[in-house]
Each structure stands twice: as structure tokens, then as C-alpha cells.
Short mmCIF file of C-alpha atoms in Angstrom, two decimals:
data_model
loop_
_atom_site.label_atom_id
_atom_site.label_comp_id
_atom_site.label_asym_id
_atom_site.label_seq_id
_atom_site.Cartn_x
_atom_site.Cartn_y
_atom_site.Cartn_z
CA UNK Z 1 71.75 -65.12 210.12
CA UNK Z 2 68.51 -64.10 210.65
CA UNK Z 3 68.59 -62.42 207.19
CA UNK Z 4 69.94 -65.11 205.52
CA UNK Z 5 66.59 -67.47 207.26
CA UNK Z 6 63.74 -65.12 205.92
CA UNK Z 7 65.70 -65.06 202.20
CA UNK Z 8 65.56 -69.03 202.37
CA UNK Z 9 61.68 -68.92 203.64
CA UNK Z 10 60.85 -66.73 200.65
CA UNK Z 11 62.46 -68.49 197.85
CA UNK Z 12 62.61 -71.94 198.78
CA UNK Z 13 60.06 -74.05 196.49
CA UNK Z 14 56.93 -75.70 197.92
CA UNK Z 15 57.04 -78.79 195.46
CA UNK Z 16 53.50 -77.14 194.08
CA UNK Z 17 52.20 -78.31 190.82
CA UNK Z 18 49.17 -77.53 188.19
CA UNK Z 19 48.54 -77.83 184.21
CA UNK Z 20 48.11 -75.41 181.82
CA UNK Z 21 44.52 -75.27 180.56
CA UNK Z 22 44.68 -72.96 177.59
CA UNK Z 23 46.76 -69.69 176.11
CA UNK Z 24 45.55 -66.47 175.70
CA UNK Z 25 47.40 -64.08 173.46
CA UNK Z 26 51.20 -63.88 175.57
CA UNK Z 27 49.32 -65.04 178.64
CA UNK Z 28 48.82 -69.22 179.89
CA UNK Z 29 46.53 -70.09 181.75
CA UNK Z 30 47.15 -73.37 184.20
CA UNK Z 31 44.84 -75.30 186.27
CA UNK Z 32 45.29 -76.24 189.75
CA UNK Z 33 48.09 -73.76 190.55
CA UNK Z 34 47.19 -71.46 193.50
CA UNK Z 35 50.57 -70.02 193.33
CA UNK Z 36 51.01 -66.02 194.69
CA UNK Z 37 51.31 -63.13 192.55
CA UNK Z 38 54.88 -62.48 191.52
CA UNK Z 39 55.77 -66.72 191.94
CA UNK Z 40 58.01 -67.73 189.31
CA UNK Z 41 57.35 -71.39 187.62
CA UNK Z 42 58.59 -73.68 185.06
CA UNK Z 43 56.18 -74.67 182.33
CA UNK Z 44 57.34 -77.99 180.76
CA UNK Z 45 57.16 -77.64 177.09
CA UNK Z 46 57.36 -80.57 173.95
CA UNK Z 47 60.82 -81.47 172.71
CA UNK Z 48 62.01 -77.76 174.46
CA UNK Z 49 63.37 -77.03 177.60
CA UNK Z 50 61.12 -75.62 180.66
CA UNK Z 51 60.39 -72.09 180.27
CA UNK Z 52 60.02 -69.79 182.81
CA UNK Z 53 57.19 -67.56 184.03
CA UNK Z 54 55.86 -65.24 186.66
CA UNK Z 55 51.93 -65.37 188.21
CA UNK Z 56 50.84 -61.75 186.95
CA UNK Z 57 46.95 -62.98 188.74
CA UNK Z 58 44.09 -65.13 188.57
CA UNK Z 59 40.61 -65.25 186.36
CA UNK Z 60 37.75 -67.59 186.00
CA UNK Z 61 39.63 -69.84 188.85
CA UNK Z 62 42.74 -70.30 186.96
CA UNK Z 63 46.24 -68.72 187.59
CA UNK Z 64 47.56 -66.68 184.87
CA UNK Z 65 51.10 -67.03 184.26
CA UNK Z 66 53.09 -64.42 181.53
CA UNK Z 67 56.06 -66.43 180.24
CA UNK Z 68 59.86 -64.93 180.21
CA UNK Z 69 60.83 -66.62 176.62
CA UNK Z 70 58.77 -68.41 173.79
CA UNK Z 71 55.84 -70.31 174.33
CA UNK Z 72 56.17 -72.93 171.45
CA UNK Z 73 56.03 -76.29 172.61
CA UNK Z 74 53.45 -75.24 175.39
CA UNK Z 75 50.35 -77.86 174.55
CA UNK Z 76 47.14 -78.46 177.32
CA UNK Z 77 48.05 -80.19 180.04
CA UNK Z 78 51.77 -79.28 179.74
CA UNK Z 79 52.96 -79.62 183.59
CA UNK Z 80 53.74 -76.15 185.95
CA UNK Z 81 56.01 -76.59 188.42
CA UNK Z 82 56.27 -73.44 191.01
CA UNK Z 83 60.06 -72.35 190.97
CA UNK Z 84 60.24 -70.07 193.29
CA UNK Z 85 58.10 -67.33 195.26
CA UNK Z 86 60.12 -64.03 195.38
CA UNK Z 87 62.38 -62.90 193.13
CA UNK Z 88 66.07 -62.39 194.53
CA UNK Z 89 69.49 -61.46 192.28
CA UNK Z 90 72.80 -62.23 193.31
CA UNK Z 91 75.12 -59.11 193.96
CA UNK Z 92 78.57 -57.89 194.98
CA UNK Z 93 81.42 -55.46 194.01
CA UNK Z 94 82.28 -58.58 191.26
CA UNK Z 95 79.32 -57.12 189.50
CA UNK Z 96 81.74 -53.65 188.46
CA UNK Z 97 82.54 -53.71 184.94
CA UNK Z 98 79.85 -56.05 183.72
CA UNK Z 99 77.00 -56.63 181.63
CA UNK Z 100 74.29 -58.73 182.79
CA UNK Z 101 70.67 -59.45 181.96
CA UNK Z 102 67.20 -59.10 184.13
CA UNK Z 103 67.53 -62.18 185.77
CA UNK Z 104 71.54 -61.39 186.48
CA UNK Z 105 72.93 -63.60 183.80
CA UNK Z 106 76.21 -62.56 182.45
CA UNK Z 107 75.84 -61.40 179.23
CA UNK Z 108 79.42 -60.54 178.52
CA UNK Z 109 82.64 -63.12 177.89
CA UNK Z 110 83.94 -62.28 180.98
CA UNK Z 111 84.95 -65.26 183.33
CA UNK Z 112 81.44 -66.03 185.49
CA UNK Z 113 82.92 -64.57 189.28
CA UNK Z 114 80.84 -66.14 192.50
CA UNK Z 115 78.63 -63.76 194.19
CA UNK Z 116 77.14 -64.36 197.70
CA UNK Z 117 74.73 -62.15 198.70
CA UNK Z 118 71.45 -62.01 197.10
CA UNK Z 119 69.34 -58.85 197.54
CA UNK Z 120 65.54 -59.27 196.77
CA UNK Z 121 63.98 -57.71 193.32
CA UNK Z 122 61.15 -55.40 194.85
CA UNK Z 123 61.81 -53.37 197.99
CA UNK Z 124 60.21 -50.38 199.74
CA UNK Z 125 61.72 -47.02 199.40
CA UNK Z 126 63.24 -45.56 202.24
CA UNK Z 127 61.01 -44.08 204.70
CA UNK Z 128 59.96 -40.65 204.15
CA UNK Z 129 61.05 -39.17 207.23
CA UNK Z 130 64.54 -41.35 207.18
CA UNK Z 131 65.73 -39.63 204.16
CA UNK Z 132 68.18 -37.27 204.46
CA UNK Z 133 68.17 -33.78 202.60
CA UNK Z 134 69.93 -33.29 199.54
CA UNK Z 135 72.46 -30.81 200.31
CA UNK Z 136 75.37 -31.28 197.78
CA UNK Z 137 75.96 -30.89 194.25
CA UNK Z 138 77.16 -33.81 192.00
CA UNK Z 139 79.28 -33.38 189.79
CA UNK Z 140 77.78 -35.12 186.04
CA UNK Z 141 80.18 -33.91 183.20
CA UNK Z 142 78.10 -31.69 181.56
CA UNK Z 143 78.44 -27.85 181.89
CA UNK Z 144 75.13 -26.53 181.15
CA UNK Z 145 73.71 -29.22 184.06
CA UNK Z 146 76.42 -28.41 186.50
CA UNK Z 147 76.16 -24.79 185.94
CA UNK Z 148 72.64 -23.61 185.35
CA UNK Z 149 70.52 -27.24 186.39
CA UNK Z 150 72.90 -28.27 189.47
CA UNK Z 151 72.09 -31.70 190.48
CA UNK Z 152 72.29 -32.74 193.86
CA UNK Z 153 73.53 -36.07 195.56
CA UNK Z 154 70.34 -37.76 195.63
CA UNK Z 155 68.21 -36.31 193.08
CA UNK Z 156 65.98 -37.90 190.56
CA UNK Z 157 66.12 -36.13 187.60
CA UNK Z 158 64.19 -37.10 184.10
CA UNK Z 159 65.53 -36.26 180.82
CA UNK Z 160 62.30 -35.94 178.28
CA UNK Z 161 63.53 -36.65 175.04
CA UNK Z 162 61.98 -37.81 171.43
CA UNK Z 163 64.03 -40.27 169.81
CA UNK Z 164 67.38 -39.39 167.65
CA UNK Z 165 68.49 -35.87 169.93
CA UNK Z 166 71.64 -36.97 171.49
CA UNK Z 167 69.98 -38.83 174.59
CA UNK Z 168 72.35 -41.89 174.52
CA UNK Z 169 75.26 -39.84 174.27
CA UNK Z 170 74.40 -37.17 176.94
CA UNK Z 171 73.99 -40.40 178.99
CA UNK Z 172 77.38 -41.48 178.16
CA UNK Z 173 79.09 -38.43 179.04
CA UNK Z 174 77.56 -38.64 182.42
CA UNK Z 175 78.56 -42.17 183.22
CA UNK Z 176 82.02 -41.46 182.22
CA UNK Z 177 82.22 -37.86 183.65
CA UNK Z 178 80.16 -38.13 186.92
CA UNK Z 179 81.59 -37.75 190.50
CA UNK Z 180 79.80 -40.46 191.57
CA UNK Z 181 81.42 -43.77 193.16
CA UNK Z 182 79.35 -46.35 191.33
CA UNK Z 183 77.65 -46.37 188.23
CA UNK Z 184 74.30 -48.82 187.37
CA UNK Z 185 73.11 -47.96 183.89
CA UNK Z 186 69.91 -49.67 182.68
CA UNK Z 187 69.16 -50.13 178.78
CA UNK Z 188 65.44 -50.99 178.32
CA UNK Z 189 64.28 -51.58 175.52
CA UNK Z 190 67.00 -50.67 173.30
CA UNK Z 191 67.48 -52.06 170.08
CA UNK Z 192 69.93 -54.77 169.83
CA UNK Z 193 72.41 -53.00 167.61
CA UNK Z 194 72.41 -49.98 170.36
CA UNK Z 195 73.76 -52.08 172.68
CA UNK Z 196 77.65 -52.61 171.94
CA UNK Z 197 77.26 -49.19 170.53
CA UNK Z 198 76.53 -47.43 173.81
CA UNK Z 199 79.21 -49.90 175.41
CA UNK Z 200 81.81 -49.40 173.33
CA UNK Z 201 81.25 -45.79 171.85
CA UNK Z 202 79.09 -43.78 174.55
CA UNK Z 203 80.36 -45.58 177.95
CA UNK Z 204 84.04 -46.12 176.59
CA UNK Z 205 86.29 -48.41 179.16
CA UNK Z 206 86.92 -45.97 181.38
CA UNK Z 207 82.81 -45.52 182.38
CA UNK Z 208 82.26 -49.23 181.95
CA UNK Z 209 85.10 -50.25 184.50
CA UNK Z 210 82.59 -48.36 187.73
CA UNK Z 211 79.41 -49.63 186.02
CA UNK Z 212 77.25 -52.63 186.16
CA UNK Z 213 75.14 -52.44 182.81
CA UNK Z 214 71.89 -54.14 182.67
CA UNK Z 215 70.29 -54.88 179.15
CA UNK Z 216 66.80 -56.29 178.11
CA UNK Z 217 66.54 -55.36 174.77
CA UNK Z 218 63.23 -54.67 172.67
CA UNK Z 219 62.61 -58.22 171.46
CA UNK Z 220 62.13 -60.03 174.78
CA UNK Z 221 59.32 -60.51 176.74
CA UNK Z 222 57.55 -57.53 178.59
CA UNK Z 223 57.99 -58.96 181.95
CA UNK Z 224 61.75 -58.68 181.06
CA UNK Z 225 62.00 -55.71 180.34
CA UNK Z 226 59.77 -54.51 183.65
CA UNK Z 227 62.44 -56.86 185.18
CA UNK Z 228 65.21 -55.34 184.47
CA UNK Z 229 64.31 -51.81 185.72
CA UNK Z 230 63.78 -53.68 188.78
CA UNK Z 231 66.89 -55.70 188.75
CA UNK Z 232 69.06 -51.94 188.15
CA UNK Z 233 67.04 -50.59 191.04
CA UNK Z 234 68.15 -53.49 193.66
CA UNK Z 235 71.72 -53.60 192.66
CA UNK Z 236 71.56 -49.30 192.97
CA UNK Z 237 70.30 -50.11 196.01
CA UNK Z 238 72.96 -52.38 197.17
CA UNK Z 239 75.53 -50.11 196.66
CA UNK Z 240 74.12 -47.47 198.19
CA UNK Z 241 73.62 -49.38 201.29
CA UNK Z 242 77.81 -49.88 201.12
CA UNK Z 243 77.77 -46.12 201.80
CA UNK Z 244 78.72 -45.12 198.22
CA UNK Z 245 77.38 -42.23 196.19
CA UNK Z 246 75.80 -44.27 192.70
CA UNK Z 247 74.35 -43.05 189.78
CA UNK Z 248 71.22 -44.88 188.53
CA UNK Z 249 70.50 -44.51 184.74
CA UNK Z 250 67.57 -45.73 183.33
CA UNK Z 251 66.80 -45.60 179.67
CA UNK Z 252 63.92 -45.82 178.76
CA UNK Z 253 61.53 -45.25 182.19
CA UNK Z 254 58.91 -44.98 179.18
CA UNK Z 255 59.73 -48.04 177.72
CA UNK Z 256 59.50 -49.66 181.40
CA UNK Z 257 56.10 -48.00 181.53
CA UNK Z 258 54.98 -49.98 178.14
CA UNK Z 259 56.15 -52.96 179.21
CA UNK Z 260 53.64 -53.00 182.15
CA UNK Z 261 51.02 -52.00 179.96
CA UNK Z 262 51.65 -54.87 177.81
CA UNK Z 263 51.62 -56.72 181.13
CA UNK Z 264 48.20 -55.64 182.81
CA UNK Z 265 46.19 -55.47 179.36
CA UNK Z 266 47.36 -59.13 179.69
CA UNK Z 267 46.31 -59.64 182.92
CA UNK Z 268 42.42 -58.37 181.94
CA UNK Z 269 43.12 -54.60 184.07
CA UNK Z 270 41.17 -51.93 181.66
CA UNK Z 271 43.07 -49.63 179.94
CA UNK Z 272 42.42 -45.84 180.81
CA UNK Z 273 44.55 -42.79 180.12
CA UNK Z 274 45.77 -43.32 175.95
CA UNK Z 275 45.26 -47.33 176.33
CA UNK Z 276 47.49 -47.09 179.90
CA UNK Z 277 45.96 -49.29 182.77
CA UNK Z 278 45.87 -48.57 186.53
CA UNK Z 279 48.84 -50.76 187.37
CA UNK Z 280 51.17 -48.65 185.00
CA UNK Z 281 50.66 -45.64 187.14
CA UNK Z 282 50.66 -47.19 190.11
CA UNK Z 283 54.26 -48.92 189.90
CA UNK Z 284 55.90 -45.80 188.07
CA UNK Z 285 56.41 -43.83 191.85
CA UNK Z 286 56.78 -47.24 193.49
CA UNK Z 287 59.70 -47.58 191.60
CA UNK Z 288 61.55 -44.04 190.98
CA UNK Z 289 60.83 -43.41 194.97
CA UNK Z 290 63.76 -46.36 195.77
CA UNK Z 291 66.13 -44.04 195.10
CA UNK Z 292 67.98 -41.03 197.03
CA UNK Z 293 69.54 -40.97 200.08
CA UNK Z 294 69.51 -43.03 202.94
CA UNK Z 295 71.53 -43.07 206.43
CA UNK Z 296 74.37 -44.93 204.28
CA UNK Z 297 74.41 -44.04 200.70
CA UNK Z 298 72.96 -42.44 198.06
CA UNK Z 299 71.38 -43.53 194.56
CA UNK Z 300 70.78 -40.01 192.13
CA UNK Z 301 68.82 -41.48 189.57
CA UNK Z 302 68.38 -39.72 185.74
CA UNK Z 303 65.25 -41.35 184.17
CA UNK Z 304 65.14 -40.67 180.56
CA UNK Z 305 61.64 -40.24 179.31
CA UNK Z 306 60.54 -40.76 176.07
CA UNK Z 307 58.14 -38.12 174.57
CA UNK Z 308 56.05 -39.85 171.79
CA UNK Z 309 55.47 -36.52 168.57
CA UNK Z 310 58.12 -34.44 170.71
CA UNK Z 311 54.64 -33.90 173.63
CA UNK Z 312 56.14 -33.64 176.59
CA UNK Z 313 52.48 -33.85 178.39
CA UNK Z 314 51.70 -37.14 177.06
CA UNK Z 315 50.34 -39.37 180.21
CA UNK Z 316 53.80 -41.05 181.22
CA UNK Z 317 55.60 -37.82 180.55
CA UNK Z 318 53.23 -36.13 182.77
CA UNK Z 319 52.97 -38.72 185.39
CA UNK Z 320 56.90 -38.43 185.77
CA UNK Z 321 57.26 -35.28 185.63
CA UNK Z 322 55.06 -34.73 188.97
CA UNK Z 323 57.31 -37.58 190.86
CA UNK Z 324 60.61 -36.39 190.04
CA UNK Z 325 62.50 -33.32 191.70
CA UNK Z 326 62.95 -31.66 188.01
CA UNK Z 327 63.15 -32.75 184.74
CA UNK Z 328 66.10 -32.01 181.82
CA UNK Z 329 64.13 -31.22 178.16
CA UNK Z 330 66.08 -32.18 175.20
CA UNK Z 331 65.01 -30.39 172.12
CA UNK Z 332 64.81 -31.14 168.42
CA UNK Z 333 65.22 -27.66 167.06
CA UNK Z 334 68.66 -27.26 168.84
CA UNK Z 335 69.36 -30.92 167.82
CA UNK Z 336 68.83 -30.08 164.31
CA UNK Z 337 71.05 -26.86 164.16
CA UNK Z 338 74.11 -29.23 165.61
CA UNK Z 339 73.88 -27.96 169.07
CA UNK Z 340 74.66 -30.55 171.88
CA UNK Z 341 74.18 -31.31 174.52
CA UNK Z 342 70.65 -30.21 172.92
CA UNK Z 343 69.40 -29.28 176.60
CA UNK Z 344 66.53 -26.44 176.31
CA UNK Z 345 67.26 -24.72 179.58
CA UNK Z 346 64.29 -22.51 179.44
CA UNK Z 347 62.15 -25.34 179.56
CA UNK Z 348 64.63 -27.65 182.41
CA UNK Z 349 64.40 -27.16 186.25
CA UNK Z 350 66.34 -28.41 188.74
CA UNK Z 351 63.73 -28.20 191.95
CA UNK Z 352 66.70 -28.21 194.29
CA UNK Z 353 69.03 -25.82 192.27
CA UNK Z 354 68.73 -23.48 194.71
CA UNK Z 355 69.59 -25.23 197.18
CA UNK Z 356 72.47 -26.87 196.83
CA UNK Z 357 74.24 -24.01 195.07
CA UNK Z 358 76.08 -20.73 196.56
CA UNK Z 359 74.08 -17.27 195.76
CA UNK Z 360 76.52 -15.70 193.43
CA UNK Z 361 75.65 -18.85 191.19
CA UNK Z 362 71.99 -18.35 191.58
CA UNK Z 363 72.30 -14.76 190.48
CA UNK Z 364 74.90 -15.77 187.48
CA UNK Z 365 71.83 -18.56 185.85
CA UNK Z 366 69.32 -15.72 187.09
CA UNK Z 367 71.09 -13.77 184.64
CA UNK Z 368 72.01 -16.04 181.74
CA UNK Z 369 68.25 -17.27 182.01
CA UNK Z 370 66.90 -13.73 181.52
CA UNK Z 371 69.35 -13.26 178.03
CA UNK Z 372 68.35 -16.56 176.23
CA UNK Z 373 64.69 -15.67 177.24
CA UNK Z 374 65.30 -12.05 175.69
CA UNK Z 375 66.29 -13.25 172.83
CA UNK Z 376 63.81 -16.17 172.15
CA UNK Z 377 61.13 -13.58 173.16
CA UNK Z 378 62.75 -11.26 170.01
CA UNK Z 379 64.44 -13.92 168.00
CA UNK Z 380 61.50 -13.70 165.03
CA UNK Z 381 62.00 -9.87 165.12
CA UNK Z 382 66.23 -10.71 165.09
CA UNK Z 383 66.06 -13.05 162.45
CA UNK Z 384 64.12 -10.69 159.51
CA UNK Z 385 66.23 -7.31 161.07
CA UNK Z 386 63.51 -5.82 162.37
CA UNK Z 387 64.85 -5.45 165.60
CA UNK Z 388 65.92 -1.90 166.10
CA UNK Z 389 69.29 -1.41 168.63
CA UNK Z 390 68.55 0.41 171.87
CA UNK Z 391 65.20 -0.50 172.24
CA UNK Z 392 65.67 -3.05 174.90
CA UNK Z 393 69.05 -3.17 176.80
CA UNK Z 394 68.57 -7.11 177.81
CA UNK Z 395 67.56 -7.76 174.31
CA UNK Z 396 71.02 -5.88 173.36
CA UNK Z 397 73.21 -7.25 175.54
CA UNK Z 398 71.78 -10.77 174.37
CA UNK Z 399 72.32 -10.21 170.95
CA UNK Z 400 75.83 -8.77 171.61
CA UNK Z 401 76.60 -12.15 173.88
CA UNK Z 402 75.19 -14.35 171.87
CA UNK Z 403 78.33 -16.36 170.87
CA UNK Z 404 79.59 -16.19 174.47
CA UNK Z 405 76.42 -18.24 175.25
CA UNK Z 406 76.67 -20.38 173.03
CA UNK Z 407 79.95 -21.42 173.75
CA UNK Z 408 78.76 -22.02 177.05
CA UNK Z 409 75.80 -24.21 176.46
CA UNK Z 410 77.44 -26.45 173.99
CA UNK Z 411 79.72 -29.06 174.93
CA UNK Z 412 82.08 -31.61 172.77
CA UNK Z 413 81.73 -35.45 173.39
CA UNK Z 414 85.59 -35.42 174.72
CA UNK Z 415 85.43 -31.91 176.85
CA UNK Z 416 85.06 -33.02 180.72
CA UNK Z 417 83.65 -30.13 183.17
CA UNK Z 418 82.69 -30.38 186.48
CA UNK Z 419 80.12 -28.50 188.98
CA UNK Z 420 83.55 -26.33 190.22
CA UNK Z 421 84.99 -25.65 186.84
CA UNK Z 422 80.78 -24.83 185.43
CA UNK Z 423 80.09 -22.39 188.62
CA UNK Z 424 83.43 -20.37 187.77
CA UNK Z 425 82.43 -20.34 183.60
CA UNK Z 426 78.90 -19.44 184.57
CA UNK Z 427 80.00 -16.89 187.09
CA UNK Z 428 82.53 -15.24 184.44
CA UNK Z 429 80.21 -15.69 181.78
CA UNK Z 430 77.43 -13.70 183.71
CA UNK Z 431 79.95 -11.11 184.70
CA UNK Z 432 81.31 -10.47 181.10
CA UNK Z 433 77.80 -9.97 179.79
CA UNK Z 434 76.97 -7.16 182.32
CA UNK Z 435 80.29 -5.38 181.44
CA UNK Z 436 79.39 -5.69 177.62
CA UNK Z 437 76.98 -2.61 178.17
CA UNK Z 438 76.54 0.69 180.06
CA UNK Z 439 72.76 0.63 180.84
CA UNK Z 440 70.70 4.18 179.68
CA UNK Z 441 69.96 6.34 182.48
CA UNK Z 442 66.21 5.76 184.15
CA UNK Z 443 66.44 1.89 182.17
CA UNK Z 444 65.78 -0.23 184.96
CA UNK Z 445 68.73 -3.60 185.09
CA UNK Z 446 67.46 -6.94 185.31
CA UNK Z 447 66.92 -8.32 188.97
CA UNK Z 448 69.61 -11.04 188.76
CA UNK Z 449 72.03 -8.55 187.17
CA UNK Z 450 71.74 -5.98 189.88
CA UNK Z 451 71.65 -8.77 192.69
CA UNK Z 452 75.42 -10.21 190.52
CA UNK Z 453 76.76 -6.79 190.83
CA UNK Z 454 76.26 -6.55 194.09
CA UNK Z 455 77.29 -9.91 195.48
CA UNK Z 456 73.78 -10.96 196.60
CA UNK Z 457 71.51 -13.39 196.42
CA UNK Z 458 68.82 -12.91 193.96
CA UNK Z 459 65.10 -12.02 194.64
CA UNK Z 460 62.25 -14.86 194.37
#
């Protein structure tokens, strides 16, 4: 009950009223209106129906108030009326198998089901020394992540990706594929056309039926689209509190990022790193931090990042990279020769890989990683022939498993793997390379292939 009271005494209305004074770009300004940052109110508009809008902060005495739809109709003197102070959305297990919007509209033609618990929009991660450690694999779909960048129940992973490399459909796999109990998939962003085409196409019936799909596509308003990042975060966070395991995707975290920049240019903050403002930076760990593990649940979150000119050190790209525990690089040159899942794993890291995984698995990617670096080290010399046989054993036994490896790392659309079924292939896969050669005598083996012959764990 007590829960229930302090919900009421946040978003019950205080009948408080102003005017607008004057516009300012995507920003009105009103009069009168003293209401707190992050207040939602109703501007009245002519011969249109209220619109809504949140109090982003205040200048020259007046509150400034970014709207959540069009402003036409808005005039001077057009009435505010304060709607609500905190932000709440309406949840429960009704929500599976739907699509809604930031604000929890239904957005499919689904009958409208009554939910009756509200969770509030912006909460504080879990305390630091509350969480848990993440101690077991989960299981996404996709071989070359189960087997060589394990991800474990928990884990925030980003996936760093320019635009038109298979991102939306590596996503897809995983919501379908995944171990996980629940999954809360957040489009930001997108184009509208994506939309039914990552529904119906990517997700498929059979990942939409344990998802709750959030959209705010690229034409709305900024403050929708920071919104719904939000709004996926809280409902993650709801079922993880039911003591399931969910899987939080968010696509684009970049897209959330410009959305707040749009937001605090708005608001008068000065921009800084490539046009970014403080506040951009300053809500990107507020917000990733909400998920992992708790005493009930867990959220693993995979954050795709958008790399603007393929530049993975960009400011957001870099910023993210530092906050999450490892980050999944999808590359245009593998892309463009028809590889997929076009996953660079010379560039990926899973910071918890090794611990979450048994050693003879550790020494199998110890060894696979050591062949595809051989051979990218010696791929120019490959390529022309000028490459001569027996000069380097690893570079050998690369070239002589190079279609077992790449059988490996690529992956159909329809082919479902698992972390079990990825170990064993890895394991195999690592074995079957050090049979395919008879090292010369005084040529020192590679650390992880000595460490796989013998059973142990590898060194570093």
C-alpha cells in the first residue's frame, strides 16, 4: 500500500497553470509555470487538441517546455496546464507479444488488455555492491558469440555497427534464438518502413510471442525517442524483478544519444565533444547501468551502436565502449564478401569470457584467435602468392583450415546454435586444426595450442 501512496503523491496533478510567452526553434517557452524538471503538461492549442510536453528547464524566468507532437496551433498566451510530475508506464505479463509506443500506447490491432501496476520511467540502477556476479553463459543463437564471445547472464554488450551490415538481422536471430525468459526489444529511431520489417521478417512469431517491442520511429519528437529507451529500460526492469532472465535490445543507443543532443542544445547546454553537450554523456551510463543482475532477476542488455564513416572511436562510440563489459564489431569488409553474421572477432571482446566459460574453451578461441590473426597478419602476402609454405607453421595450418573456419564463423538466418552445441564445434574445430599438421622439430607451438593438447587452461 505504501507503494501504491508514494506513486499517487508523484503523479497526481497540482491544478498548476501558466501561458506560453513565445517559441524558440522545437522549444516553448510559458510564463508563470514553476513546474519541476521532467513535469509533463498540456499546452492548449487553436482548433487542435492539447499537446503534450515535458519541462526540459528554465531561462530568463520562464519554464521551457519541449513538446511530444506538433506545435501548430500553439499562439502567445495559449494556456499550460501541468499534467503530471513523474513519468510512470503501466506494465504486466499482458505486455508479451506486443508493440507499444514511448508513452505505452498500443501500437498494434491487438485487443487493448488492462494492466495494473505502473512502474516509474527513471530509476536508479541497482546498487553496486547488491549486484550479483555474472557467472553463467547465455545462450543468444549465434555461434561465433556463444563460442568465441560467450555472453554471460547479465552482461551488457554493444554491437558497433555502420549502417546496412546485417545489424537488424543479427538482432533478430538473437531474440528468436536466445535462452532468455523474456525478451524487450527497443527500435529507436528506425525508419518507419523498418518497422513491420523487423516484426514480421527478423523477429518472426515465434520471437515476437516472449517480446514486448517498443517503437519511436525517426520522425517523432526527440523527447520520444529518449522516451522510449527509457520506457524499454523500466519494463526490462519489471521483469527482471519477477525473477526472470530478459534480454534488453536497444537499437540504436546512438540514436538515443542524438536525441538528447537535440534535447539539451534546446535547452541552451553548450555543445562540446563533435556538437555533443554535457547532458548526453551524462545520461548514457545512467541509463545502460539499470541493467544486470539483481537479487531477483536479470536484464543482459545488447546496445547496438552506431559508428558514423565505419569510426568506431567517434565520441558516443567511445563513451560506450568504456561503460559496457565488451563490445561485438560488425564489419563492412566481411559484410561485403557475403559473410554473416559479419562479426570481426579480432576486433570483439567479451570482458567476462573468461569467466563464465570452462578452460578447454578458453584454450579452443585461444587457438582459433591466433589462426585468423595469422592469416590477416599474411593475408596481403596470401593473396599475390608470395607466401612461401613452411615458413610459418601457424600461418600454414591457417591457410590449410581456412574453410573449416569459415564454416564456423558464418551462420544462416534459419541455423539455431546454442552456447553447448558452439563450445563442442569450437572445441572440435580447434582440435582438428592442430591435427592438420606435424609441427618441425625446434618450431615452437602456439601457447593456446600446447595448453588444448594438454587439457589446460591457457596462459594470460
Amino acid at each position: 500500500m505504501s507503494d501504491h501512496l508514494s506513486q499517487l503523491e508523484q503523479i497526481l496533478p497540482v491544478g498548476l497553470t501558466g501561458s506560453i510567452v513565445r517559441t524558440e526553434g522545437l522549444v516553448a517557452a510559458a510564463g508563470g509555470f514553476p513546474a519541476p524538471v521532467g513535469a509533463l503538461a498540456k499546452i492548449q492549442r487553436q482548433a487542435a487538441s492539447d499537446v503534450e510536453a515535458e519541462v526540459i528547464g528554465f531561462r530568463d524566468g520562464y519554464t521551457l517546455l519541449y513538446p511530444l507532437g506538433e506545435m501548430n496551433g500553439v499562439r502567445p498566451g495559449s494556456r499550460v496546464t501541468l499534467h503530471r510530475t513523474s513519468r510512470m508506464i503501466g506494465v504486466g505479463d499482458e505486455l508479451l507479444g506486443r508493440v507499444i509506443d514511448a508513452q505505452g500506447n498500443w501500437l498494434d490491432d491487438l485487443p487493448r488488455p488492462m494492466l495494473t501496476e505502473r512502474v516509474p520511467l527513471g530509476r536508479k540502477p541497482p546498487p553496486a555492491l547488491q549486484r550479483p556476479r555474472v557467472h553463467a553463459p547465455l545462450s543468444t543463437g549465434v555461434r561465433v558469440i556463444d563460442g568465441l564471445l560467450t555472453c554471460g547472464i547479465g552482461q551488457r554488450l554493444g554491437i558497433f555497427a555502420g549502417s546496412g551490415v546485417g545489424k537488424s538481422v543479427l538482432l533478430g536471430m538473437m531474440s528468436r534464438y536466445t535462452s532468455a525468459d523474456v525478451n524487450v526489444i527497443a527500435l529507436i529511431g528506425e525508419r518507419g518502413r523498418e518497422v513491420n520489417e523487423f516484426l514480421e521478417r527478423d523477429l518472426g512469431p515465434e520471437g515476437l510471442k516472449r517480446s514486448v517491442v517498443i517503437v519511436a520511429t525517426s520522425d517523432e519528437p526527440a523527447l520520444v525517442r529518449v522516451q522510449a529507451a527509457m520506457t524499454a529500460t523500466a519494463v526490462a526492469e519489471y521483469f527482471r524483478d519477477q525473477g526472470k532472465s530478459v534480454l534488453l535490445i536497444m537499437d540504436s543507443l546512438t540514436r538515443f544519444a542524438m536525441a538528447q543532443r537535440e534535447i539539451g542544445l534546446a535547452a541552451g547546454e553548450p555543445p562540446t565533444t563533435r556538437g555533443y553537450p554535457p547532458s548526453v554523456f551524462a545520461m548514457l551510463p545512467r541509463l545502460v547501468e539499470r541493467a544486470g543482475r539483481n537479487d531477483k532477476g536479470s536484464i543482459t542488455a545488447f546496445y547496438s551502436v552506431l559508428v558514423e564513416g565505419d569510426d568506431t572511436n567517434e565520441p558516443v562510440s567511445d563513451t560506450v565502449r568504456g561503460l559496457l563489459d565488451g563490445h561485438v564489431i560488425l564489419s563492412r569488409k566481411l559484410a561485403a564478401q557475403a559473410h554473416f553474421p559479419a562479426i570481426d572477432v579480432l576486433g570483439s571482446i567479451s570482458r567476462l569470457f573468461t569467466d563464465i566459460v570452462p578452460p578447454e574453451q578458453r584454450a579452443a578461441s585461444q587457438t582459433i584467435r591466433e589462426l585468423l590473426s595469422a592469416y590477416r597478419d599474411h593475408e596481403d602476402l596470401i593473396s599475390i602468392g608470395a607466401y612461401r609454405s613452411g615458413a610459418n607453421p601457424t600461418v600454414d595450418m591457417a591457410i590449410a583450415m581456412r574453410d573449416e573456419l569459415q564454416k564456423y564463423l558464418r551462420q544462416t538466418v534459419e541455423d539455431r546454435s546454442s552456447v553447448e552445441l558452439a563450445r563442442t564445434a569450437l572445441i572440435q574445430l580447434a582440435q582438428k586444426c592442430l591435427a592438420s599438421r606435424k609441427p618441425a622439430v625446434g618450431v615452437a607451438q602456439p601457447v593456446a595450442a600446447a595448453n588444448l593438447r594438454k587439457g589446460g587452461q591457457p596462459v594470460g
